[in-house]
């Protein structure tokens, strides 16, 4: 019921029963190529493009061991008993002792090395009792090896195909084998021996072989493990009394004249179900050994990269790497269990809904997607735009999404009916680069790149109200003041203009900077304006009086990486770089800044110092990650990256033009460059999100267990808290529990208060602890089943302390929004349930009334 999928250099776990998804806090150096799961589901081995492996505990979500295989690895597979695992690299298969339950010093101990295939090995499958395994290869042969040296099976080679082997599968509890090749052919092999018929080596021969191996090992620095060398055509004497295979049948998936490459396959042994995926996005379900087609469907027009079947055989998971698609298909009812697809190109912008429950993202592929922050799933995609989306935002009520695009439209989408209900356009077509909506949600403004104007529309009528001209360069960013009707616009003409809506859009103020302005943002209380310019500075303005209040020199904190084709060092390249996205935190005390590098910086506004730097990614499969050029990639002719593999042209790689963001699309290989395109802080103040080359990343405070005591004394211990509880001093116990700040303990104490005494306890709480209890309630709503009890608490606290809380509303807003979001979610769930029950009761009533009537 849980599906694990690698995304770049991280892995995500999709819990299909509870409809949740989470990404593990660990990462490999490069993109993950293959992974193997242990049979009990507690361990996984992740291997990246260069062959560096991580052994990961899926229960503890941590890295246990790192290992380097020195060569790219094609596949990895645990034996069904969990004692061994096999990896294939080059033309060898290596069998290791699997890390077990007992504690050992070295997790990966090499047991045996198997030689045989002439070309790279591609796939592995084990027999059910872990006695043998089969390895497929690119030289069109399949090899069956004994996991131990059986007297009648050490190795066996099978031919019969005309293209490389994609997958091989053993039949349940037997040595019979199916092999599938890339030209869409299936061979069925029958073995003359059962699994019980495998005889162990007579001890005499085994001892002789062991002694020979020991003599070799004395000369070697490290023990190599046993080597088994297979021959493709063994002599007759060697094959006597050995296991024999014969080909029973050969089937073809393609009709005559079709050339559709088979790219992946999976087989479920209990139900005899074979699933095959093709390069054209089609998949087939067949029943073996009779090769009956159950059904054949198409997912998309991209190749299906991987297929997996769950243990019961009901659900099939498909991954399409080209489109970033992940599907789980229930084949008996022919319905989707899960269907997720990311943006095809990079994401450009994002926005949080006012309650922090949803995130909307816009991508260069013209799609607008809405994600749920608690389950991490995308639940609706709008595809109306015909060109890249440049900006997205929510209106203040949270039910309308606005998006601006290069196709010359601004579109409004409704989250109740999921439709595009308004489209705003300009008199002359122009490409919109930025978007802002005022706090009432009535006025929509967008800035254009090519006509240097700002367009103002009415949300109600959809009419164009005004065109603001005055800038002499492309408009790069717009922001409405949250408190009053003032619009700030930033432009490449080195100015920020403030327009007053009430004074018929006159320019109220022009702030002049000494460099092109890239982004502008208001503080949540509307009292301060932050501006980022091309020279890498962030300046803060008191916009009422047009006075600069502070500045941060941020260029050194960006720390650019050096791209593979760059002619100058990273340090020199960084001189022209700057922050391209800014965002205030929910309380307005700090500011997030990001740009064309792998770092996101958080600054304290008042002190103007760097508080923390987040490294967005450590994935070296992306460009501009390393600060210095790798000397190993330098040849006498220059960098290795300049040599395009497989390009027949004489002039090699063309240097990219200045300002090209994506590399040359006509290449066979190009690396995406690491960049942060947009940052937003959640209104609840508990998390922030970034759209990057890696995708949408959300950083949150809520995940881990942190011991963070508050005004702790020496006599506050868990046992003392329990004593106070027994004496029924509830208020005292709550204060002590919050001082220790252990979540489990706070929950225990609050749940011990009888519901009829809640208002008495609420009255006697000090002000400082009221907001702490509110914050705890908001997080408890997400997991607890005591809904009414916690609602009583929230109601009493807000009724009794409402007036005092109002005076500190700015500071408390994130907590209240967090609480509102939690209650809103329960309200939606319960109301759906109630509606369904009412419908069922009405239906039952209607049926019972019609029973006596003649139809």
PDB file of N, CA and C in Angstrom, residues 14 299-302 318 320-327 336 338-345 347 361 365 367-371 376-381 383:
ATOM      1  N   UNK A  14       5.030   7.355  -1.150  1.00  0.00           N
ATOM      2  CA  UNK A  14       3.603   7.659  -1.343  1.00  0.00           C
ATOM      3  C   UNK A  14       2.796   6.631  -0.562  1.00  0.00           C
ATOM      4  N   UNK A 299      -0.653   5.326 -21.788  1.00  0.00           N
ATOM      5  CA  UNK A 299      -0.589   6.342 -20.721  1.00  0.00           C
ATOM      6  C   UNK A 299      -0.345   7.718 -21.340  1.00  0.00           C
ATOM      7  N   UNK A 300       0.716   7.817 -22.156  1.00  0.00           N
ATOM      8  CA  UNK A 300       1.071   9.096 -22.773  1.00  0.00           C
ATOM      9  C   UNK A 300       1.859   8.745 -24.022  1.00  0.00           C
ATOM     10  N   UNK A 301       2.538   9.737 -24.611  1.00  0.00           N
ATOM     11  CA  UNK A 301       3.337   9.392 -25.787  1.00  0.00           C
ATOM     12  C   UNK A 301       4.821   9.259 -25.441  1.00  0.00           C
ATOM     13  N   UNK A 302       5.146   9.234 -24.144  1.00  0.00           N
ATOM     14  CA  UNK A 302       6.549   9.097 -23.735  1.00  0.00           C
ATOM     15  C   UNK A 302       6.817   7.670 -23.281  1.00  0.00           C
ATOM     16  N   UNK A 318       3.292   2.726 -12.622  1.00  0.00           N
ATOM     17  CA  UNK A 318       4.066   3.066 -13.822  1.00  0.00           C
ATOM     18  C   UNK A 318       4.781   4.382 -13.592  1.00  0.00           C
ATOM     19  N   UNK A 320       6.864   7.401 -15.790  1.00  0.00           N
ATOM     20  CA  UNK A 320       7.338   7.954 -17.070  1.00  0.00           C
ATOM     21  C   UNK A 320       8.302   9.073 -16.739  1.00  0.00           C
ATOM     22  N   UNK A 321       9.595   8.863 -17.008  1.00  0.00           N
ATOM     23  CA  UNK A 321      10.560   9.885 -16.593  1.00  0.00           C
ATOM     24  C   UNK A 321      10.476  11.125 -17.477  1.00  0.00           C
ATOM     25  N   UNK A 322      10.079  10.959 -18.749  1.00  0.00           N
ATOM     26  CA  UNK A 322      10.045  12.104 -19.661  1.00  0.00           C
ATOM     27  C   UNK A 322       9.096  13.190 -19.205  1.00  0.00           C
ATOM     28  N   UNK A 323       7.912  12.805 -18.730  1.00  0.00           N
ATOM     29  CA  UNK A 323       6.903  13.796 -18.331  1.00  0.00           C
ATOM     30  C   UNK A 323       6.832  13.952 -16.820  1.00  0.00           C
ATOM     31  N   UNK A 324       7.621  13.168 -16.086  1.00  0.00           N
ATOM     32  CA  UNK A 324       7.511  13.217 -14.624  1.00  0.00           C
ATOM     33  C   UNK A 324       6.181  12.678 -14.149  1.00  0.00           C
ATOM     34  N   UNK A 325       5.712  11.587 -14.763  1.00  0.00           N
ATOM     35  CA  UNK A 325       4.408  11.015 -14.404  1.00  0.00           C
ATOM     36  C   UNK A 325       4.586   9.828 -13.480  1.00  0.00           C
ATOM     37  N   UNK A 326       3.665   9.681 -12.533  1.00  0.00           N
ATOM     38  CA  UNK A 326       3.618   8.499 -11.681  1.00  0.00           C
ATOM     39  C   UNK A 326       2.160   8.072 -11.579  1.00  0.00           C
ATOM     40  N   UNK A 327       1.872   6.847 -12.014  1.00  0.00           N
ATOM     41  CA  UNK A 327       0.483   6.369 -12.004  1.00  0.00           C
ATOM     42  C   UNK A 327       0.406   5.071 -11.226  1.00  0.00           C
ATOM     43  N   UNK A 336      -7.783   4.511 -11.693  1.00  0.00           N
ATOM     44  CA  UNK A 336      -6.544   5.032 -11.111  1.00  0.00           C
ATOM     45  C   UNK A 336      -6.638   5.046  -9.598  1.00  0.00           C
ATOM     46  N   UNK A 338      -3.762   6.376  -8.085  1.00  0.00           N
ATOM     47  CA  UNK A 338      -2.963   7.599  -7.909  1.00  0.00           C
ATOM     48  C   UNK A 338      -2.554   8.064  -9.297  1.00  0.00           C
ATOM     49  N   UNK A 339      -2.634   9.361  -9.531  1.00  0.00           N
ATOM     50  CA  UNK A 339      -2.167   9.887 -10.811  1.00  0.00           C
ATOM     51  C   UNK A 339      -1.517  11.218 -10.536  1.00  0.00           C
ATOM     52  N   UNK A 340      -0.206  11.275 -10.629  1.00  0.00           N
ATOM     53  CA  UNK A 340       0.506  12.517 -10.347  1.00  0.00           C
ATOM     54  C   UNK A 340       1.436  12.834 -11.504  1.00  0.00           C
ATOM     55  N   UNK A 341       1.515  14.106 -11.855  1.00  0.00           N
ATOM     56  CA  UNK A 341       2.453  14.524 -12.892  1.00  0.00           C
ATOM     57  C   UNK A 341       2.988  15.895 -12.531  1.00  0.00           C
ATOM     58  N   UNK A 342       4.295  16.057 -12.631  1.00  0.00           N
ATOM     59  CA  UNK A 342       4.895  17.348 -12.302  1.00  0.00           C
ATOM     60  C   UNK A 342       4.835  18.273 -13.510  1.00  0.00           C
ATOM     61  N   UNK A 343       5.466  19.451 -13.382  1.00  0.00           N
ATOM     62  CA  UNK A 343       5.581  20.343 -14.533  1.00  0.00           C
ATOM     63  C   UNK A 343       6.616  19.763 -15.486  1.00  0.00           C
ATOM     64  N   UNK A 344       6.362  19.912 -16.780  1.00  0.00           N
ATOM     65  CA  UNK A 344       7.246  19.310 -17.780  1.00  0.00           C
ATOM     66  C   UNK A 344       8.604  20.013 -17.779  1.00  0.00           C
ATOM     67  N   UNK A 345       8.584  21.354 -17.779  1.00  0.00           N
ATOM     68  CA  UNK A 345       9.833  22.116 -17.653  1.00  0.00           C
ATOM     69  C   UNK A 345       9.949  22.583 -16.212  1.00  0.00           C
ATOM     70  N   UNK A 347       9.483  24.902 -12.863  1.00  0.00           N
ATOM     71  CA  UNK A 347       8.447  25.759 -12.276  1.00  0.00           C
ATOM     72  C   UNK A 347       9.008  27.175 -12.166  1.00  0.00           C
ATOM     73  N   UNK A 361       1.316  26.513  -8.272  1.00  0.00           N
ATOM     74  CA  UNK A 361       2.582  26.727  -8.980  1.00  0.00           C
ATOM     75  C   UNK A 361       2.300  26.928 -10.461  1.00  0.00           C
ATOM     76  N   UNK A 365       5.745  25.225 -18.895  1.00  0.00           N
ATOM     77  CA  UNK A 365       4.946  24.429 -19.831  1.00  0.00           C
ATOM     78  C   UNK A 365       3.515  24.973 -19.966  1.00  0.00           C
ATOM     79  N   UNK A 367       1.276  25.265 -17.598  1.00  0.00           N
ATOM     80  CA  UNK A 367       0.290  24.652 -16.699  1.00  0.00           C
ATOM     81  C   UNK A 367       0.262  25.383 -15.370  1.00  0.00           C
ATOM     82  N   UNK A 368      -0.913  25.404 -14.743  1.00  0.00           N
ATOM     83  CA  UNK A 368      -1.060  25.931 -13.384  1.00  0.00           C
ATOM     84  C   UNK A 368      -1.538  24.762 -12.531  1.00  0.00           C
ATOM     85  N   UNK A 369      -0.770  24.419 -11.502  1.00  0.00           N
ATOM     86  CA  UNK A 369      -1.120  23.256 -10.676  1.00  0.00           C
ATOM     87  C   UNK A 369      -1.376  23.689  -9.238  1.00  0.00           C
ATOM     88  N   UNK A 370      -2.343  23.048  -8.588  1.00  0.00           N
ATOM     89  CA  UNK A 370      -2.638  23.353  -7.182  1.00  0.00           C
ATOM     90  C   UNK A 370      -2.314  22.121  -6.347  1.00  0.00           C
ATOM     91  N   UNK A 371      -1.524  22.319  -5.285  1.00  0.00           N
ATOM     92  CA  UNK A 371      -1.046  21.225  -4.439  1.00  0.00           C
ATOM     93  C   UNK A 371      -1.611  21.385  -3.033  1.00  0.00           C
ATOM     94  N   UNK A 376       0.745  16.664   0.155  1.00  0.00           N
ATOM     95  CA  UNK A 376       1.756  16.858  -0.896  1.00  0.00           C
ATOM     96  C   UNK A 376       1.311  16.376  -2.263  1.00  0.00           C
ATOM     97  N   UNK A 377       0.016  16.244  -2.499  1.00  0.00           N
ATOM     98  CA  UNK A 377      -0.454  15.803  -3.813  1.00  0.00           C
ATOM     99  C   UNK A 377      -1.004  16.985  -4.599  1.00  0.00           C
ATOM    100  N   UNK A 378      -0.839  16.913  -5.924  1.00  0.00           N
ATOM    101  CA  UNK A 378      -1.455  17.899  -6.810  1.00  0.00           C
ATOM    102  C   UNK A 378      -2.872  17.427  -7.084  1.00  0.00           C
ATOM    103  N   UNK A 379      -3.889  18.290  -6.837  1.00  0.00           N
ATOM    104  CA  UNK A 379      -5.259  17.803  -7.008  1.00  0.00           C
ATOM    105  C   UNK A 379      -5.990  18.453  -8.172  1.00  0.00           C
ATOM    106  N   UNK A 380      -5.412  19.501  -8.784  1.00  0.00           N
ATOM    107  CA  UNK A 380      -6.060  20.029 -10.003  1.00  0.00           C
ATOM    108  C   UNK A 380      -4.997  20.713 -10.868  1.00  0.00           C
ATOM    109  N   UNK A 381      -5.132  20.564 -12.181  1.00  0.00           N
ATOM    110  CA  UNK A 381      -4.215  21.197 -13.140  1.00  0.00           C
ATOM    111  C   UNK A 381      -5.033  21.978 -14.153  1.00  0.00           C
ATOM    112  N   UNK A 383      -4.910  23.914 -17.756  1.00  0.00           N
ATOM    113  CA  UNK A 383      -4.031  23.904 -18.935  1.00  0.00           C
ATOM    114  C   UNK A 383      -4.443  24.939 -19.977  1.00  0.00           C
TER     115      UNK A 383
END
